[in-house]
mmCIF file with all atom_site columns, C-alpha atoms in Angstrom:
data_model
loop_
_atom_site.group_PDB
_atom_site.id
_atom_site.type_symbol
_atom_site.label_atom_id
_atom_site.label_alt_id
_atom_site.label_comp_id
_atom_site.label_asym_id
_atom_site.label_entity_id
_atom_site.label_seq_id
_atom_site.pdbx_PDB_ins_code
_atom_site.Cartn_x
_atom_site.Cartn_y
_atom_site.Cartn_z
_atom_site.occupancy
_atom_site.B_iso_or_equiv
_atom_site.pdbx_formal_charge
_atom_site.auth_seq_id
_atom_site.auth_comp_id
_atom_site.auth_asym_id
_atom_site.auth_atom_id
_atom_site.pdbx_PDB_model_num
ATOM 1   C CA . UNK A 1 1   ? 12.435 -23.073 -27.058 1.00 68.00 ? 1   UNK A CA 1
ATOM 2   C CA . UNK A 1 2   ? 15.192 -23.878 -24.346 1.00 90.00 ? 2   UNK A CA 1
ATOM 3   C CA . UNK A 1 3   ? 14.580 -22.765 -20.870 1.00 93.00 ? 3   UNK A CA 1
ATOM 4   C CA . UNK A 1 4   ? 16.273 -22.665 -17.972 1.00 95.00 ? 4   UNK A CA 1
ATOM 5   C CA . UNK A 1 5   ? 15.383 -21.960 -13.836 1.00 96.00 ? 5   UNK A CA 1
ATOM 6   C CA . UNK A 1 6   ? 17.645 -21.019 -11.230 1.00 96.00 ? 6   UNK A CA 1
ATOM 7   C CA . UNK A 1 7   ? 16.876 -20.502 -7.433  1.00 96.00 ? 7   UNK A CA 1
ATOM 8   C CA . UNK A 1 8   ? 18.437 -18.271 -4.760  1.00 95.00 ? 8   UNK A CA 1
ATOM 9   C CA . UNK A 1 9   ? 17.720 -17.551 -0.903  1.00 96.00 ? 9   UNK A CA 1
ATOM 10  C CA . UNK A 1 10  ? 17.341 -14.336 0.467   1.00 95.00 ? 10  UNK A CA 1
ATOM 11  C CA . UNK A 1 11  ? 16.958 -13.382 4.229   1.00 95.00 ? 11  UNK A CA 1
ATOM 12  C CA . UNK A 1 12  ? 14.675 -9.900  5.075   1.00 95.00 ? 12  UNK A CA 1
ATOM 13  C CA . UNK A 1 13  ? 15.291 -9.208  8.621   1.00 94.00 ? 13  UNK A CA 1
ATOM 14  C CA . UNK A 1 14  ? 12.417 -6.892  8.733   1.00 94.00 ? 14  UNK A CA 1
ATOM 15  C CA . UNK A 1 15  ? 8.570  -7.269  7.348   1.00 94.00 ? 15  UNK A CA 1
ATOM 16  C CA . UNK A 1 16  ? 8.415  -5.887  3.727   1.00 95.00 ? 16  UNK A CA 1
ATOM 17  C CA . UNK A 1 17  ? 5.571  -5.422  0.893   1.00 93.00 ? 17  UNK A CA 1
ATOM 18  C CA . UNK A 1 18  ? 6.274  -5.707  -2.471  1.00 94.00 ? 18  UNK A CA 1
ATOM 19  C CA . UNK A 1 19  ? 3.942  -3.804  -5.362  1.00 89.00 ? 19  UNK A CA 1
ATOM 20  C CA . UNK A 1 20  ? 1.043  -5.229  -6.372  1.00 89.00 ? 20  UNK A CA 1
ATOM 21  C CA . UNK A 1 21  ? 0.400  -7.368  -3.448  1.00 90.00 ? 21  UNK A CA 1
ATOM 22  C CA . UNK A 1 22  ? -1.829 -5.915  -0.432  1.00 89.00 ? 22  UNK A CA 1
ATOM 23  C CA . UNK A 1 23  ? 0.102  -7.690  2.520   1.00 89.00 ? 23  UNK A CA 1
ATOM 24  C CA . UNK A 1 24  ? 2.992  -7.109  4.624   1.00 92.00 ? 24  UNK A CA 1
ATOM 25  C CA . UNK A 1 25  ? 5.442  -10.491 4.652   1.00 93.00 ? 25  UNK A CA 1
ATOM 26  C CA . UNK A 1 26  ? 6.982  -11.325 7.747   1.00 93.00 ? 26  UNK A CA 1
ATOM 27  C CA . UNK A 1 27  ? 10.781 -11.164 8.010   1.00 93.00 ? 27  UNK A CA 1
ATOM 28  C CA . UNK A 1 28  ? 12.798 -14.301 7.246   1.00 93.00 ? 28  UNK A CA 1
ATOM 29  C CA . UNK A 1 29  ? 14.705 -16.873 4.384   1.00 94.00 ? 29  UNK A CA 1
ATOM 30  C CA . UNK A 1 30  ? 12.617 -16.581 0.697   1.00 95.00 ? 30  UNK A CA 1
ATOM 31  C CA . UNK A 1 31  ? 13.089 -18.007 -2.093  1.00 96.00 ? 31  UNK A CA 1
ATOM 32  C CA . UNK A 1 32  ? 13.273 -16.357 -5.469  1.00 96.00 ? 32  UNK A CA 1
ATOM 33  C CA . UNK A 1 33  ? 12.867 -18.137 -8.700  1.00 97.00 ? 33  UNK A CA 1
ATOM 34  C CA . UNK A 1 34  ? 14.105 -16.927 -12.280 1.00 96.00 ? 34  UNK A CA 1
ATOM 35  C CA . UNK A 1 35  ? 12.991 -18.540 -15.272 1.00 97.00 ? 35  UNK A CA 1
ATOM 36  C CA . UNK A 1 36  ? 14.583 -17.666 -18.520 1.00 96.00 ? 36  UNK A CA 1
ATOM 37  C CA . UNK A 1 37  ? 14.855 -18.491 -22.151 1.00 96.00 ? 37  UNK A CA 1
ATOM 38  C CA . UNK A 1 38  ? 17.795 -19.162 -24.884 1.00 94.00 ? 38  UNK A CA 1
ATOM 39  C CA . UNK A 1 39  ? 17.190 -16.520 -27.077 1.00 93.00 ? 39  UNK A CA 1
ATOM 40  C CA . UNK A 1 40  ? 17.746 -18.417 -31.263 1.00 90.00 ? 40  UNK A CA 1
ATOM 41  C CA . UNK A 1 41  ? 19.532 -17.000 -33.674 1.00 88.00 ? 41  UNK A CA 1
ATOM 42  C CA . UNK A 1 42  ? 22.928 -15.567 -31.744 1.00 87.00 ? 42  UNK A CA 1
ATOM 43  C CA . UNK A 1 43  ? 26.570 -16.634 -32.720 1.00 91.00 ? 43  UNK A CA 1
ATOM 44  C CA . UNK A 1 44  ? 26.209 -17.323 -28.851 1.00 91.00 ? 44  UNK A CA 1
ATOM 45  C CA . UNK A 1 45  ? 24.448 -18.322 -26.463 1.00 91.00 ? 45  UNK A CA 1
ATOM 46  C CA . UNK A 1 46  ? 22.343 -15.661 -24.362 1.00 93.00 ? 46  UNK A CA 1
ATOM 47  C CA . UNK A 1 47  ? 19.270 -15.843 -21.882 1.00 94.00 ? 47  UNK A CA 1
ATOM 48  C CA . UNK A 1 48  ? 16.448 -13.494 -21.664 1.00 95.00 ? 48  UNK A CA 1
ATOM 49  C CA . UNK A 1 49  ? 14.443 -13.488 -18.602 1.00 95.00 ? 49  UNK A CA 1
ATOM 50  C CA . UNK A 1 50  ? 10.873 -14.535 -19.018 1.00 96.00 ? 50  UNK A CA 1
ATOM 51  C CA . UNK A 1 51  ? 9.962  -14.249 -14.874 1.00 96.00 ? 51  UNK A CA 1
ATOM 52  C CA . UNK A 1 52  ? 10.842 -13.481 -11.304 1.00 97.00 ? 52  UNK A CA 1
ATOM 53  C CA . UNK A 1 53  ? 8.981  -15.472 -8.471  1.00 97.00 ? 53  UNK A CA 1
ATOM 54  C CA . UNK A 1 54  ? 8.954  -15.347 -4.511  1.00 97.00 ? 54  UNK A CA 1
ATOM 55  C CA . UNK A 1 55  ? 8.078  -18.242 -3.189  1.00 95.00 ? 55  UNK A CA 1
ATOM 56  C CA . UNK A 1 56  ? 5.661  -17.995 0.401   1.00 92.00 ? 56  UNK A CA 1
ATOM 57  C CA . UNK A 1 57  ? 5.589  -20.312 2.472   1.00 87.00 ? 57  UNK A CA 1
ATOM 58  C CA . UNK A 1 58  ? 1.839  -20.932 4.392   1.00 76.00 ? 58  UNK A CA 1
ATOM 59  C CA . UNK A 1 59  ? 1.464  -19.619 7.362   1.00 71.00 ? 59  UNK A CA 1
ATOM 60  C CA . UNK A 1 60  ? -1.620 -19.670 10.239  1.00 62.00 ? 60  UNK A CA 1
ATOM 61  C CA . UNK A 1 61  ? -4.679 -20.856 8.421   1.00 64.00 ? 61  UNK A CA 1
ATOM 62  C CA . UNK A 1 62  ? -2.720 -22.008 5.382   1.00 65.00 ? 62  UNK A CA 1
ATOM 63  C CA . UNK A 1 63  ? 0.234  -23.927 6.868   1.00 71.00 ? 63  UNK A CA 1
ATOM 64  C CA . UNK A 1 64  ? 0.934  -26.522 3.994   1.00 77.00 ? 64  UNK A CA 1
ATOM 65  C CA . UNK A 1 65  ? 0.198  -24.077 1.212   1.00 85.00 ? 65  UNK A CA 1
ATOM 66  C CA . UNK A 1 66  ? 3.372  -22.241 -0.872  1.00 89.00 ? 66  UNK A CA 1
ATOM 67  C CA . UNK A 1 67  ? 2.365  -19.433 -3.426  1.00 91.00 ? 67  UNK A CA 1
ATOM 68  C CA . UNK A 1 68  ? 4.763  -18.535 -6.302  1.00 94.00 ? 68  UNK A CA 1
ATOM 69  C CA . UNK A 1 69  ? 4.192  -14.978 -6.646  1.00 95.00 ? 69  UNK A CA 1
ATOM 70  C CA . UNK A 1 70  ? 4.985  -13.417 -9.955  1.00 97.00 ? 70  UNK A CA 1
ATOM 71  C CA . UNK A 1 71  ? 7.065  -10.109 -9.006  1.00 96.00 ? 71  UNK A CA 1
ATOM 72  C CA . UNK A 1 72  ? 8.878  -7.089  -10.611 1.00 95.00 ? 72  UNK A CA 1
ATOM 73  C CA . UNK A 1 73  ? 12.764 -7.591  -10.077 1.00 94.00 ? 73  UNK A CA 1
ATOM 74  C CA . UNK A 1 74  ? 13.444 -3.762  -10.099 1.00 94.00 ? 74  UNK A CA 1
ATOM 75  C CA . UNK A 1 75  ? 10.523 -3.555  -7.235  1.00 95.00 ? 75  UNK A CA 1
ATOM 76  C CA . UNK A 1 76  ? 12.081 -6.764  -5.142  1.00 95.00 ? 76  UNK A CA 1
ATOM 77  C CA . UNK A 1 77  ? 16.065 -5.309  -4.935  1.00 94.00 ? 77  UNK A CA 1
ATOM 78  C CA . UNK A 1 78  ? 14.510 -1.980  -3.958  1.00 94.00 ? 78  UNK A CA 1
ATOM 79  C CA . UNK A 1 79  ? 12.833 -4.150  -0.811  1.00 95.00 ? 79  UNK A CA 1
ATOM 80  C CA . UNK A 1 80  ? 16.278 -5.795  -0.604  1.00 95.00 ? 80  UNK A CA 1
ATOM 81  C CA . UNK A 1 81  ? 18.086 -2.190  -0.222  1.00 94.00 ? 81  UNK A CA 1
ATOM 82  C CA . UNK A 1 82  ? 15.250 -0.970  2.091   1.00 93.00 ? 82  UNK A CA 1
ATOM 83  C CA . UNK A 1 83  ? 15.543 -4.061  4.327   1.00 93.00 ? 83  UNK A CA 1
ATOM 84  C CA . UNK A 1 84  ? 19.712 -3.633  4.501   1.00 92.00 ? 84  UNK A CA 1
ATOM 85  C CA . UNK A 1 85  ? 19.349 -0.024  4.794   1.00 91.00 ? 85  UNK A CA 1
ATOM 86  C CA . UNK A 1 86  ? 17.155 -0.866  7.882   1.00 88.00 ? 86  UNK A CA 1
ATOM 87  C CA . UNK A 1 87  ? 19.049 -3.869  9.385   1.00 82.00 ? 87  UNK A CA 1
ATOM 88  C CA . UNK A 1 88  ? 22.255 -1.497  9.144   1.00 83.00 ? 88  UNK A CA 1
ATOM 89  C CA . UNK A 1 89  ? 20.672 1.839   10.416  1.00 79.00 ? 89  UNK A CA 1
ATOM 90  C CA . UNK A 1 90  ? 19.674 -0.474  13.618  1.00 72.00 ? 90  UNK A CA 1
ATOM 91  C CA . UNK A 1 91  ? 22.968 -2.130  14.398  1.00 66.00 ? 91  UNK A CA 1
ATOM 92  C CA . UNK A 1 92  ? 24.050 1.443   14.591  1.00 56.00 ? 92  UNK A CA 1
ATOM 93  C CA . UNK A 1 93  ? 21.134 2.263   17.089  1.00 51.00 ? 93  UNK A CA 1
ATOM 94  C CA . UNK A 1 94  ? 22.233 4.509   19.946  1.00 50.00 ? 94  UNK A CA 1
ATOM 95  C CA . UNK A 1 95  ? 19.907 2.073   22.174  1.00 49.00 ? 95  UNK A CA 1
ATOM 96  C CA . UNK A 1 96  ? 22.706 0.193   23.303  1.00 48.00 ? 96  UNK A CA 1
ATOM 97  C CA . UNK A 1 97  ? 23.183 -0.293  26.677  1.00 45.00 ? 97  UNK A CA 1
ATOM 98  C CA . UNK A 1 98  ? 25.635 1.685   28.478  1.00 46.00 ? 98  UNK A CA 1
ATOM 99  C CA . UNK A 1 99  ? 28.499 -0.211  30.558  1.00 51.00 ? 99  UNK A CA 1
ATOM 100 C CA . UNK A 1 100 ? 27.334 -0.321  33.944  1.00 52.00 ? 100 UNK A CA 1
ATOM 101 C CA . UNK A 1 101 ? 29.039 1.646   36.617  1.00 52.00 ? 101 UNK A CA 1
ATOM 102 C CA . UNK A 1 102 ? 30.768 0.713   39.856  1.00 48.00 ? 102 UNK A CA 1
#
């Protein structure tokens, strides 16, 4: 069976969790691995997706260790919306700093 990988980078700007994992990641650049297969039989050619992996990078006690963790897509672009929704609802912040006056 034919299979294929592809690789994207995402930026969180704020910590997240993801289901099925215990720990809160720290904001920053991921990457996200889909793997995929050529499904036989079609007049043409489609892909079905076999996984979805975020890769972590080490960190403290672990700093030349990366984990490839299997995760649920639907879950991960639901941490995607959360962390926009929460990027945008704080560049809208009325904790700006008022001009000062003379």
């Amino acid at each position: 069976m034919s299979t294929r990988s592809s690789s994207s980078l995402v930026t969180f700007s704020n910590p997240f969790s993801l289901s099925g994992y215990p720990d809160e990641l720290p904001a920053g650049e991921y990457e996200v691995v889909v793997e995929e297969e050529l499904l036989q039989g079609l007049s043409f050619e489609a892909y079905r997706r076999t996984g979805t992996y975020l890769t972590i990078q080490g960190k403290g006690s672990k700093p030349g260790r990366t984990e490839m963790r299997p995760i649920d897509p639907e879950d991960f672009e639901l941490a995607l919306k959360h962390d926009q929704t929460l990027a945008t609802s704080n560049n809208d912040s009325d904790a700006a700093l008022s001009p000062q006056e003379e």
